[in-house]
Short mmCIF file of C-alpha atoms in Angstrom, two decimals:
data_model
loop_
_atom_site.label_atom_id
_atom_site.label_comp_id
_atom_site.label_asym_id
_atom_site.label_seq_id
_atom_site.Cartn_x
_atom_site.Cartn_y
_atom_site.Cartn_z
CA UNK A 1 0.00 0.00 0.00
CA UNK A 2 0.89 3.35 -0.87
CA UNK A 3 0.11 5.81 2.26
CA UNK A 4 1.36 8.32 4.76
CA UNK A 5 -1.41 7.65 6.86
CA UNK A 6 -2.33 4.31 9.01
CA UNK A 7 -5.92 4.08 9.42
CA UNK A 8 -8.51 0.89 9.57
CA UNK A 9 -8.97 2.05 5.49
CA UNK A 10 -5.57 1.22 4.68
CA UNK A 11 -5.03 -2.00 6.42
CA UNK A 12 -6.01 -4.72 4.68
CA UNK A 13 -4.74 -8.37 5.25
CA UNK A 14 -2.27 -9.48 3.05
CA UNK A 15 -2.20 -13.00 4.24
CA UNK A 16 -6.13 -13.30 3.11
CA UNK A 17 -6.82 -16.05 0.03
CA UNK A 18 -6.81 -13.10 -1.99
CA UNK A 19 -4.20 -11.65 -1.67
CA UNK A 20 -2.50 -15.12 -1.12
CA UNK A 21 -3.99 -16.16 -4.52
CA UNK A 22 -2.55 -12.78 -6.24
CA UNK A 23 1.20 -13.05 -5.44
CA UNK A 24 1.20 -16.60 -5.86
CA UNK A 25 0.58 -16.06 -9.20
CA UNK A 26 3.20 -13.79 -9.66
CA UNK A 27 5.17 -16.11 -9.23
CA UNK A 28 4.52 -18.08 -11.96
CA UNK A 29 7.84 -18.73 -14.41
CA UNK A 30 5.72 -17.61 -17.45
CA UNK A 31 4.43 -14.13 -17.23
CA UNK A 32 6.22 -12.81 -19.87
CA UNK A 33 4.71 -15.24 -22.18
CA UNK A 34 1.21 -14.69 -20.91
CA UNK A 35 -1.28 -12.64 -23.61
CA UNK A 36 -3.06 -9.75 -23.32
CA UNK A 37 -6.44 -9.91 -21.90
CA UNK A 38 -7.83 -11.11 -18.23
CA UNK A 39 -7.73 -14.12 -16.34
CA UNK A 40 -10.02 -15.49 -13.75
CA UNK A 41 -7.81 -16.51 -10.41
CA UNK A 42 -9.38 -17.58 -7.34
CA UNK A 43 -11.08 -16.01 -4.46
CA UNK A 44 -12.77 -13.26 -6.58
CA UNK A 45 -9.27 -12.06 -8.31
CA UNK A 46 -8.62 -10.97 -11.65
CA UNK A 47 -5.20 -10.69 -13.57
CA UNK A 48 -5.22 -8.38 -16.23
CA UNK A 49 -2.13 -8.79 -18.80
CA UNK A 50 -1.29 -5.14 -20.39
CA UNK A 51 1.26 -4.36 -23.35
CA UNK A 52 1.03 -0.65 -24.16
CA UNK A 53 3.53 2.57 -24.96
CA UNK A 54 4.15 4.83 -21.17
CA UNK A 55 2.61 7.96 -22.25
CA UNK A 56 3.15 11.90 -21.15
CA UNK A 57 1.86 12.39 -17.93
CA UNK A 58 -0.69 15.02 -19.72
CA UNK A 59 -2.09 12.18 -21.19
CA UNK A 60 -2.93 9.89 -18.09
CA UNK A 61 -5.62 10.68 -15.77
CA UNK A 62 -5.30 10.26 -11.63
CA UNK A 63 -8.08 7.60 -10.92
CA UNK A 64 -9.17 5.24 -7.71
CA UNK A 65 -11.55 2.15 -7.16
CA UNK A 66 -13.55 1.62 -4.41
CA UNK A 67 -14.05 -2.27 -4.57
CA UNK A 68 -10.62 -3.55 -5.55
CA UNK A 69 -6.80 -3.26 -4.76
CA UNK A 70 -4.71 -3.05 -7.57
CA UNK A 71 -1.53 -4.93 -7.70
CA UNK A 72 0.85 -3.57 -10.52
CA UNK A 73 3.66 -5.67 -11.52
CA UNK A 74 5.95 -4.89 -14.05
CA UNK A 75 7.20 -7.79 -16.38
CA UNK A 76 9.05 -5.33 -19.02
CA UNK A 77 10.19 -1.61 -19.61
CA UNK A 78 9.43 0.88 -16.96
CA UNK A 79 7.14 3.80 -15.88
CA UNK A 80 5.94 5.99 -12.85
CA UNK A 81 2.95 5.45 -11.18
CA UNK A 82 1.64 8.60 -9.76
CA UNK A 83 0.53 8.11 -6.15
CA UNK A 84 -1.75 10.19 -3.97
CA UNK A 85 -4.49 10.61 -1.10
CA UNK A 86 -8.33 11.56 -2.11
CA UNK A 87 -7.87 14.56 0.23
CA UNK A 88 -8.46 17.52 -1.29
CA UNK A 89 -9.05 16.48 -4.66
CA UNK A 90 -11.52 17.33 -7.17
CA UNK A 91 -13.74 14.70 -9.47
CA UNK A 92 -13.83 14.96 -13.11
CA UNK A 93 -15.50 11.42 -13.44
CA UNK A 94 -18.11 10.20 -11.21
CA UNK A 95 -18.01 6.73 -9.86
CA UNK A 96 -18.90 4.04 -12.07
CA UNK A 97 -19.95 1.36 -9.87
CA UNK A 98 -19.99 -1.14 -12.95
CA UNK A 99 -16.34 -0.24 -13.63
CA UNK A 100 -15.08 0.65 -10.32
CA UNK A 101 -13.43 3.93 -11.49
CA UNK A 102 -13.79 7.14 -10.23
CA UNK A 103 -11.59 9.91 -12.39
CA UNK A 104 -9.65 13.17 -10.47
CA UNK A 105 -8.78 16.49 -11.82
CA UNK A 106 -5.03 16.81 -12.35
CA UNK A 107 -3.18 17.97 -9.06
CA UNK A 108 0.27 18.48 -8.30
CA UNK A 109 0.54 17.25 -4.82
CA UNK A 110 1.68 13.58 -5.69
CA UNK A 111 4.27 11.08 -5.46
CA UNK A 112 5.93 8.91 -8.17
CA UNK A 113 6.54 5.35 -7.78
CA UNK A 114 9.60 3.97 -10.27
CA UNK A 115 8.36 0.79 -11.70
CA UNK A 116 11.10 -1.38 -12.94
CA UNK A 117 10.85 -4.62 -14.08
CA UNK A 118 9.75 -7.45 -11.12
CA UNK A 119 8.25 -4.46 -8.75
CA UNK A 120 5.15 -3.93 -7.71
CA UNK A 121 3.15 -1.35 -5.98
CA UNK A 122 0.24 -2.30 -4.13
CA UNK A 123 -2.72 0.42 -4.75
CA UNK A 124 -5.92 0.43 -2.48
CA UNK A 125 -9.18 2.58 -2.12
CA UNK A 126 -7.58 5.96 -0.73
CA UNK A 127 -4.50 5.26 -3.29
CA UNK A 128 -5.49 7.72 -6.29
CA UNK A 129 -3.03 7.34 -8.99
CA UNK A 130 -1.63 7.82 -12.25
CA UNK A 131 0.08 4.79 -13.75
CA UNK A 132 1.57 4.30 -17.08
CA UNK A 133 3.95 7.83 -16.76
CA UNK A 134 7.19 7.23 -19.08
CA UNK A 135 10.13 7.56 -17.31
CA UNK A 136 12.40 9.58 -19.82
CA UNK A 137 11.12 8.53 -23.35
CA UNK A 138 8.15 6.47 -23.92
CA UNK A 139 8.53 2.21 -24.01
CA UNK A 140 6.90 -0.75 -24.35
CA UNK A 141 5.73 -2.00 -21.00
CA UNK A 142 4.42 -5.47 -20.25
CA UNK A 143 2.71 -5.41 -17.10
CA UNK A 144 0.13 -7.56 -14.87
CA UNK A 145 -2.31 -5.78 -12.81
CA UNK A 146 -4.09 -7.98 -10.40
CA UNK A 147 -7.60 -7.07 -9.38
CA UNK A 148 -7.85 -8.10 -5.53
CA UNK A 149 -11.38 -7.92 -3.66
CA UNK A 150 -11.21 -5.16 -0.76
CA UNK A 151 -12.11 -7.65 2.51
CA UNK A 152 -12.44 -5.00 5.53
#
């Protein structure tokens, strides 16, 4: 998790089936063979395989889900993933319950995460953020983000 701030919101149980389910399949020897698209895992988690360009900051939006952790894992290339708090921020998207998205106004109060290949950052409720940011140029980037249920 990605906070400055302990608080019953951000503590969830990493040792839950979930979240057990999630990093065990990060560990799987073939995830830079995997294809695009989403797989079904156990104990309500998805794993979403992504292979896009990092893109200009401008072109990114800050977002947040109310229903699901993200796990980000990078396989290949690298980016910044914007990172943070709900405080104080303005909505330009409304939640969409069916998508579990809400979409933020740009801000400059934030902190970037370096995402090389084999980290992770671990991205709950109060975690707004930005990913996909290029680092210096833009790059291919192969990365798994793993949809985890929020258990409170």
């Amino acid at each position: 998790m990605f906070s400055t701030e302990i608080g019953k919101e951000n503590l969830h149980d990493f040792a839950s089936p979930a979240f057990k389910t999630a990093f065990e399949f990060l560990k799987r020897k073939d995830l830079a063979e995997l294809a695009e698209g989403s797989i079904d895992l156990e104990n309500g988690v998805r794993a979403s395989v992504q292979h896009y360009d990092s893109i200009d900051a401008a072109n990114g939006s800050f977002e947040s889900h109310e229903k699901l952790i993200d796990v980000q894992y990078v396989i290949e290339g690298k980016e910044y993933c914007y990172v943070c708090r709900r405080d104080g921020l303005t909505v330009k998207t409304p939640y969409n319950a069916d998508n579990d998205i809400t979409f933020y106004n740009e801000t400059e109060k934030y902190s970037s995460v370096l995402l090389l290949p084999g980290d992770f950052v671990v991205l709950g409720p109060e975690d707004v953020h930005k990913p996909r940011v290029k680092v210096n140029e833009s790059e291919p980037v192969k990365k798994i983000v793993l949809k985890v249920p929020v258990e409170i």
